[in-house]
XYZ file of C-alpha atoms in Angstrom:
501
model
C 0.000 0.000 0.000
C 2.848 2.377 0.830
C 4.449 1.697 -2.561
C 1.131 2.406 -4.300
C 0.753 5.706 -2.469
C 4.319 6.686 -3.396
C 3.647 5.839 -7.041
C 0.454 7.913 -7.108
C 2.219 10.755 -5.335
C 5.069 10.680 -7.846
C 2.625 10.852 -10.769
C 0.401 13.572 -9.385
C 3.253 15.611 -7.917
C 5.181 15.939 -11.156
C 4.783 16.183 -14.919
C 5.139 12.401 -15.242
C 1.777 11.748 -16.928
C 2.267 14.332 -19.726
C 5.855 13.071 -20.033
C 4.554 9.528 -20.560
C 2.284 10.631 -23.412
C 4.989 12.779 -25.015
C 7.552 10.007 -24.642
C 5.298 7.435 -26.302
C 4.499 9.884 -29.112
C 8.170 10.603 -29.772
C 9.026 6.901 -29.448
C 6.443 5.843 -32.034
C 7.598 8.529 -34.470
C 11.260 7.640 -33.891
C 10.618 3.902 -34.123
C 8.741 4.425 -37.396
C 11.925 5.793 -38.985
C 14.065 2.881 -40.213
C 17.420 2.831 -38.444
C 16.293 4.964 -35.492
C 16.306 2.395 -32.695
C 14.695 2.945 -29.262
C 18.114 3.670 -27.769
C 18.771 6.389 -30.373
C 15.348 7.962 -29.825
C 16.055 7.954 -26.091
C 19.602 9.278 -26.500
C 18.352 12.263 -28.493
C 16.113 13.286 -25.584
C 18.623 12.416 -22.856
C 20.328 15.856 -22.682
C 16.926 17.557 -22.593
C 16.011 15.793 -19.323
C 18.795 17.578 -17.458
C 16.533 20.222 -15.894
C 13.569 17.932 -15.190
C 12.535 16.285 -11.961
C 14.007 12.757 -11.712
C 10.620 11.023 -11.874
C 9.543 13.018 -14.921
C 12.843 12.380 -16.695
C 12.812 8.617 -16.049
C 9.186 8.265 -17.140
C 9.878 10.263 -20.305
C 12.853 8.089 -21.319
C 11.147 4.799 -20.436
C 8.018 5.859 -22.363
C 10.133 6.501 -25.459
C 11.345 2.896 -25.137
C 7.746 1.645 -24.963
C 6.555 3.712 -27.919
C 9.515 2.917 -30.146
C 8.928 -0.830 -29.953
C 5.451 -0.410 -31.431
C 6.604 2.280 -33.848
C 9.193 -0.087 -35.291
C 6.435 -2.397 -36.512
C 4.850 0.309 -38.713
C 7.523 0.389 -41.481
C 8.121 -3.333 -40.946
C 4.537 -4.007 -41.987
C 4.115 -1.260 -44.590
C 7.442 -1.255 -46.463
C 9.168 -4.426 -45.213
C 11.831 -2.328 -43.490
C 11.919 -2.747 -39.685
C 12.046 0.552 -37.849
C 13.859 -1.178 -34.976
C 16.002 -4.298 -34.849
C 13.436 -6.150 -32.749
C 10.748 -5.545 -35.418
C 12.687 -7.556 -38.002
C 10.710 -10.715 -37.225
C 7.456 -8.827 -37.797
C 8.348 -8.143 -41.438
C 7.913 -11.814 -42.382
C 4.143 -12.061 -41.952
C 3.326 -8.389 -41.382
C 4.418 -7.361 -44.862
C 2.645 -10.344 -46.424
C -0.565 -9.212 -44.733
C 0.005 -5.723 -46.134
C 0.453 -7.136 -49.640
C -2.903 -8.861 -49.221
C -4.570 -5.548 -48.321
C -4.609 -6.363 -44.576
C -2.060 -3.795 -43.387
C -4.553 -2.193 -40.983
C -5.301 -5.586 -39.444
C -1.588 -6.333 -39.001
C -0.989 -2.948 -37.375
C -3.929 -3.518 -35.025
C -2.602 -6.927 -34.017
C 0.822 -5.406 -33.408
C -0.704 -2.710 -31.191
C -2.814 -5.065 -29.060
C -0.081 -7.700 -28.721
C 2.377 -4.986 -27.768
C -0.015 -3.671 -25.106
C -0.478 -7.141 -23.599
C 3.274 -7.756 -23.654
C 4.053 -4.389 -22.099
C 1.593 -4.885 -19.235
C 2.826 -8.431 -18.593
C 6.426 -7.251 -18.524
C 5.496 -4.495 -16.078
C 4.044 -7.100 -13.690
C 7.296 -9.057 -13.878
C 9.317 -5.886 -13.295
C 7.329 -4.898 -10.195
C 7.376 -8.373 -8.636
C 10.969 -9.403 -9.399
C 13.080 -6.274 -8.971
C 12.790 -5.607 -5.236
C 13.586 -9.213 -4.116
C 16.669 -9.268 -6.349
C 17.751 -5.889 -4.979
C 17.355 -7.163 -1.405
C 19.781 -9.982 -2.190
C 22.271 -7.502 -3.623
C 22.135 -5.379 -0.444
C 24.464 -7.884 1.238
C 27.170 -7.383 -1.405
C 30.638 -6.340 -0.264
C 33.000 -4.110 -2.296
C 34.621 -7.296 -3.603
C 31.239 -8.593 -4.748
C 30.390 -5.316 -6.487
C 33.722 -5.425 -8.325
C 33.043 -8.990 -9.439
C 29.480 -8.081 -10.411
C 30.791 -5.337 -12.695
C 33.231 -7.760 -14.314
C 30.448 -10.298 -14.821
C 28.140 -7.675 -16.336
C 30.741 -6.600 -18.882
C 31.585 -10.252 -19.648
C 27.947 -11.114 -20.315
C 27.370 -8.135 -22.581
C 30.680 -8.582 -24.404
C 30.027 -12.244 -25.148
C 26.380 -11.962 -26.185
C 25.927 -8.621 -27.915
C 28.295 -8.776 -30.848
C 28.857 -12.371 -31.854
C 32.622 -12.044 -31.339
C 34.012 -12.222 -27.824
C 37.243 -10.503 -28.863
C 35.410 -7.527 -30.378
C 33.096 -7.329 -27.400
C 35.986 -7.296 -24.940
C 37.788 -4.700 -27.080
C 34.721 -2.451 -26.890
C 34.483 -2.959 -23.119
C 38.175 -2.104 -22.754
C 37.694 1.122 -24.713
C 34.817 2.005 -22.432
C 36.895 1.382 -19.317
C 39.659 3.559 -20.747
C 37.213 6.426 -21.258
C 35.906 5.919 -17.713
C 39.424 6.482 -16.312
C 39.681 9.990 -17.789
C 39.435 12.641 -15.061
C 40.208 12.430 -11.351
C 41.292 9.302 -9.494
C 38.352 8.065 -7.338
C 40.602 7.531 -4.284
C 43.484 10.000 -4.455
C 41.827 12.709 -6.567
C 44.862 13.010 -8.867
C 43.972 14.048 -12.424
C 44.845 11.624 -15.198
C 44.513 11.402 -18.984
C 43.112 14.941 -19.195
C 45.782 16.257 -21.629
C 45.719 19.613 -19.846
C 42.060 20.108 -20.730
C 40.216 21.499 -17.675
C 36.901 20.343 -19.155
C 38.047 16.733 -18.676
C 38.832 17.022 -14.966
C 35.337 15.801 -14.148
C 35.669 12.866 -16.546
C 33.765 12.025 -19.699
C 30.092 11.883 -18.831
C 28.224 8.709 -19.864
C 25.567 10.986 -21.391
C 28.050 12.264 -23.977
C 29.260 8.763 -24.816
C 25.715 7.436 -25.283
C 24.579 10.302 -27.492
C 27.732 10.056 -29.605
C 27.784 6.273 -29.986
C 24.067 5.719 -30.486
C 22.751 8.850 -32.224
C 25.653 10.498 -34.061
C 27.243 7.275 -35.322
C 23.860 6.040 -36.582
C 23.328 9.257 -38.516
C 26.737 8.784 -40.144
C 25.745 5.244 -41.085
C 22.417 6.424 -42.513
C 24.201 8.955 -44.743
C 25.869 6.105 -46.607
C 22.692 3.980 -46.836
C 20.185 4.261 -49.716
C 16.811 5.920 -49.026
C 14.180 3.629 -47.572
C 11.041 2.757 -49.539
C 7.964 4.980 -49.542
C 4.905 3.885 -47.592
C 1.505 3.601 -49.299
C -1.300 5.256 -47.317
C -3.972 3.098 -48.946
C -5.511 0.145 -47.065
C -3.759 1.182 -43.843
C -6.692 2.129 -41.645
C -6.039 0.588 -38.232
C -8.254 -2.379 -37.400
C -8.167 -3.909 -33.922
C -8.632 -7.709 -33.669
C -12.127 -8.944 -32.783
C -13.098 -11.664 -30.309
C -12.384 -14.749 -32.456
C -9.080 -13.284 -33.595
C -8.080 -12.508 -30.002
C -8.808 -16.116 -29.098
C -6.557 -17.294 -31.912
C -3.802 -14.908 -30.878
C -3.859 -15.929 -27.204
C -1.313 -18.739 -27.590
C 1.318 -16.889 -29.678
C 0.972 -13.854 -27.414
C 1.532 -16.025 -24.338
C 4.583 -17.593 -25.988
C 5.951 -14.137 -26.739
C 5.393 -13.042 -23.128
C 7.179 -16.083 -21.714
C 10.194 -15.876 -24.010
C 10.352 -12.088 -23.739
C 10.489 -12.349 -19.954
C 13.418 -14.751 -20.013
C 15.332 -12.862 -22.676
C 14.626 -9.485 -21.089
C 16.128 -10.313 -17.712
C 19.176 -11.835 -19.426
C 21.685 -9.021 -20.083
C 22.692 -8.792 -23.722
C 19.834 -10.819 -25.205
C 17.291 -8.083 -25.869
C 14.146 -7.766 -27.948
C 15.594 -8.977 -31.260
C 16.495 -12.418 -29.911
C 13.188 -12.633 -28.060
C 11.192 -11.711 -31.179
C 12.792 -14.316 -33.440
C 12.639 -17.056 -30.793
C 8.974 -16.262 -30.153
C 8.213 -16.367 -33.877
C 9.878 -19.768 -34.171
C 8.093 -21.237 -31.150
C 4.732 -19.768 -32.163
C 5.077 -21.520 -35.492
C 6.030 -24.760 -33.766
C 2.936 -24.717 -31.515
C 0.476 -23.247 -34.024
C -2.524 -25.168 -35.332
C -1.864 -23.573 -38.739
C 1.928 -23.550 -39.123
C 1.600 -23.603 -42.916
C 0.283 -20.010 -42.832
C 3.502 -18.650 -41.322
C 5.384 -16.684 -43.944
C 2.166 -16.284 -45.936
C 0.528 -13.595 -43.810
C -0.274 -15.299 -40.508
C -1.656 -13.025 -37.751
C 0.093 -15.269 -35.220
C 3.410 -14.424 -36.874
C 2.808 -10.774 -36.000
C 1.448 -11.242 -32.474
C 4.269 -13.444 -31.141
C 7.283 -11.223 -31.909
C 5.425 -8.001 -31.069
C 4.369 -9.252 -27.642
C 7.914 -10.499 -26.997
C 9.769 -7.289 -27.814
C 7.289 -5.229 -25.774
C 7.749 -7.494 -22.759
C 11.464 -6.752 -22.984
C 10.841 -3.007 -22.555
C 9.981 -3.717 -18.913
C 11.905 -6.895 -18.067
C 15.188 -5.434 -19.364
C 14.923 -2.964 -16.481
C 15.011 -5.733 -13.855
C 18.834 -6.111 -13.809
C 19.169 -2.340 -14.217
C 17.115 -1.339 -11.188
C 18.167 -4.225 -8.939
C 21.863 -4.589 -9.803
C 22.716 -1.455 -11.765
C 23.557 -3.470 -14.899
C 21.592 -2.555 -18.062
C 20.366 -5.471 -20.129
C 20.054 -3.618 -23.450
C 21.112 -0.472 -25.280
C 17.911 1.277 -24.253
C 18.340 0.270 -20.614
C 21.865 1.689 -20.805
C 20.477 5.043 -21.953
C 17.971 4.959 -19.099
C 20.905 4.294 -16.771
C 22.486 7.438 -18.181
C 19.310 9.294 -17.262
C 19.621 8.118 -13.666
C 23.256 9.215 -13.536
C 22.414 12.648 -14.955
C 20.167 13.193 -11.937
C 22.697 11.907 -9.419
C 21.024 8.522 -8.919
C 22.863 5.196 -9.037
C 20.609 2.271 -10.023
C 21.077 -0.768 -7.829
C 19.901 -2.064 -4.463
C 20.446 1.266 -2.671
C 18.150 3.055 -5.108
C 15.149 1.562 -3.295
C 16.438 3.017 -0.044
C 17.585 6.443 -1.270
C 14.947 7.285 -3.892
C 12.006 4.848 -3.697
C 9.641 7.496 -5.072
C 11.599 7.501 -8.347
C 11.360 3.715 -8.706
C 7.665 3.529 -7.887
C 6.983 6.571 -10.018
C 8.730 4.796 -12.901
C 6.498 1.752 -12.396
C 3.367 3.906 -12.526
C 4.731 5.849 -15.483
C 5.263 2.624 -17.435
C 1.634 1.690 -16.802
C 0.509 5.071 -18.134
C 2.889 4.710 -21.097
C 1.436 1.355 -22.150
C -2.102 2.702 -21.969
C -0.979 5.818 -23.843
C 0.499 3.581 -26.546
C -2.968 2.183 -27.228
C -4.572 5.621 -27.387
C -1.861 7.267 -29.474
C -1.465 4.204 -31.681
C -5.050 4.603 -32.854
C -4.395 8.050 -34.359
C -0.667 8.148 -35.135
C -0.591 6.067 -38.314
C -1.127 8.904 -40.817
C 1.599 11.150 -39.325
C 3.994 8.179 -39.292
C 3.399 7.485 -42.974
C 3.992 11.165 -43.754
C 7.208 11.114 -41.714
C 8.581 7.986 -43.389
C 7.989 9.574 -46.807
C 10.049 12.719 -46.060
C 13.420 13.037 -47.821
C 16.050 11.223 -45.819
C 18.591 14.125 -45.766
C 15.990 16.375 -44.133
C 15.357 13.874 -41.338
C 19.064 13.276 -40.686
C 19.755 17.014 -40.535
C 16.829 17.510 -38.149
C 18.020 14.755 -35.808
C 21.602 16.032 -35.779
C 20.298 19.518 -34.960
C 18.383 18.039 -32.011
C 21.514 16.220 -30.830
C 23.767 19.287 -30.989
C 21.242 21.639 -29.382
C 20.417 19.106 -26.673
C 24.052 18.504 -25.725
C 24.817 22.233 -25.726
C 21.826 22.995 -23.512
C 23.193 20.864 -20.647
C 26.274 22.961 -19.771
C 26.392 25.466 -22.668
C 29.714 23.892 -23.617
C 30.989 23.760 -27.196
C 33.744 21.453 -25.932
C 31.118 18.830 -25.032
C 29.467 19.238 -28.435
C 32.816 18.606 -30.121
C 33.449 15.645 -27.832
C 30.102 14.096 -28.765
C 30.864 14.480 -32.478
C 34.303 12.894 -32.007
C 32.819 9.985 -30.085
C 30.222 9.611 -32.857
C 33.014 9.415 -35.447
C 34.730 6.764 -33.302
C 31.462 4.865 -33.082
C 31.084 4.999 -36.860
C 34.533 3.449 -37.314
C 33.721 0.761 -34.734
C 30.459 -0.013 -36.516
C 32.324 -0.488 -39.804
C 34.636 -2.912 -37.979
C 31.686 -4.809 -36.516
C 32.488 -3.837 -32.925
C 29.354 -3.747 -30.710
C 28.429 -0.507 -28.958
C 26.819 -1.788 -25.750
C 29.999 -3.238 -24.154
C 31.728 0.120 -24.664
C 28.848 2.028 -23.100
C 28.733 -0.425 -20.224
C 32.479 -0.025 -19.721
C 32.022 3.735 -19.353
C 29.051 3.356 -17.012
C 30.482 0.587 -14.828
C 34.059 1.850 -14.926
C 33.734 3.881 -11.740
C 32.001 1.039 -9.872
C 34.631 -1.485 -10.925
C 37.643 0.696 -10.176
C 36.391 2.226 -6.927
C 35.353 -1.121 -5.447
C 38.609 -2.701 -6.606
C 40.571 0.008 -4.788
C 38.391 -0.226 -1.680
C 38.840 -3.985 -1.558
C 42.618 -3.630 -1.682
C 42.501 -1.006 1.082
C 40.539 -3.460 3.246
C 43.020 -6.279 2.587
C 46.192 -4.215 2.708
C 46.917 -4.893 -0.953
C 46.220 -8.645 -0.810
C 44.356 -9.738 -3.977
C 43.287 -13.001 -2.371
C 40.393 -11.107 -0.806
C 38.516 -11.482 -4.100
C 38.738 -15.257 -3.702
C 38.038 -15.529 -0.007
C 34.779 -13.599 -0.428
C 32.309 -16.288 -1.529
C 29.991 -14.037 -3.528
C 32.933 -12.428 -5.315
C 34.443 -15.821 -6.096
C 31.168 -17.118 -7.517
C 30.670 -14.094 -9.755
C 34.272 -14.179 -11.017
C 33.994 -17.912 -11.758
C 30.770 -17.258 -13.665
C 32.511 -14.546 -15.717
C 35.435 -16.895 -16.465
C 33.107 -19.745 -17.414
C 31.177 -17.469 -19.754
C 34.381 -16.279 -21.429
C 35.596 -19.879 -21.894
C 32.251 -20.994 -23.294
C 32.098 -18.061 -25.721
C 35.652 -18.739 -26.887
C 34.819 -22.402 -27.464
C 31.738 -21.431 -29.474
C 33.840 -19.121 -31.658
C 36.343 -21.914 -32.297
C 33.569 -24.298 -33.304
C 31.689 -21.812 -35.495
C 33.957 -22.133 -38.598
C 33.764 -25.897 -38.341
C 29.973 -25.777 -38.303
C 29.954 -23.506 -41.336
C 32.249 -25.852 -43.259
C 30.084 -28.834 -42.292
C 26.944 -26.996 -43.453
C 28.591 -26.106 -46.791
C 29.652 -29.721 -47.297
C 26.095 -30.905 -46.661
C 24.762 -28.424 -49.226
C 27.265 -29.473 -51.880
C 26.536 -33.153 -51.365
């Protein structure tokens, strides 16, 4: 009851409800633009939350995440170009339905399945986060150090397909995190006589540069996306018999989305494709998949919307983001002086409970806005691509400058964006680098504190049972990922031999 009262107080005592509607609106519009992922849509708004109340800022960013997942299905269905990575599975049957003149039906199924998935994920978030945070309250500095190492290991091994590239990205992130003042002695380091770097490189700048600026540079070199046809696209919500048919694939999407969401590094894309595959396996009409099956739209859309909430479980309880979008939300917490993790429930419970209530409002707002947003989205997708890229870059530059009125930070963001563009060309994943920047302070400070407690004896990381278990898990994950990389070429050769024979 106390938590409910705090949630209602946070909503009514701030601009959280209007922020939820605005966030969903911006998220749908951003998700409808191919290549503009939820994390990019969130990163663009991140600097603009600097002067907001913490609850309002968190609800705004989380609502963008919710809206973008539905928005990504709009171009996926209309022009066979997913607006977000997690909407890629929706293109298979969604576009086939559009070709059959059933685009409005497919969009309605996507909206309802997304609403069900979002509400289910919110229930999981509310019920699972606090117990996990209570367990983490007993962590020692050694355990927090090991937890940071495990978090980076998980993301590095799962997010890019190559463990070496993932670890390289994490190392670059840790290097950026060491710029500024030493957390123990206060001595400046790696500042190159630049006073603006004495406070370190803010995670906000890294996220905006890596996610938003680098993506715009990538989009410049990509051909224009197809134009959407406004005909036969009037939204049609599923009726009773259709809802009954969609119950099983939606439930499958919710179950898989929950598991994948709480697993750092998996994310909505993996959940969507796994849900599509399992929905086809358990369907009474599997032959319709790939030919315009409504079940093939409901399963992936419910899964990737579940992830919008369940990906926040490791973030709020342990301080480790499970996806790019959760990492941007973590940046929002840091901007307002809040450190996600078990102590967040003790220091700022009103922010956590306000976020829960804001997510509920955001999912309901998605249904309301989704009913009227289709025409503006089609108009937006059909604008010339150079205009949209220029507009987004203008938002990025003005947003970064508005934080501290610093041209140095604007230049730093553009340089980081150029670095991100080069890393993208090399196939290096972005999330491990962002996580390295975010967790760098936690890893280094707890490492130093542990050595102060032990008098410089590194065996303290082994004698602490929780620390030992987490470090062993990180080592096991690295060994397993390395073994999988060694076996991958052999599997490819075996598959080629089978095809030739």
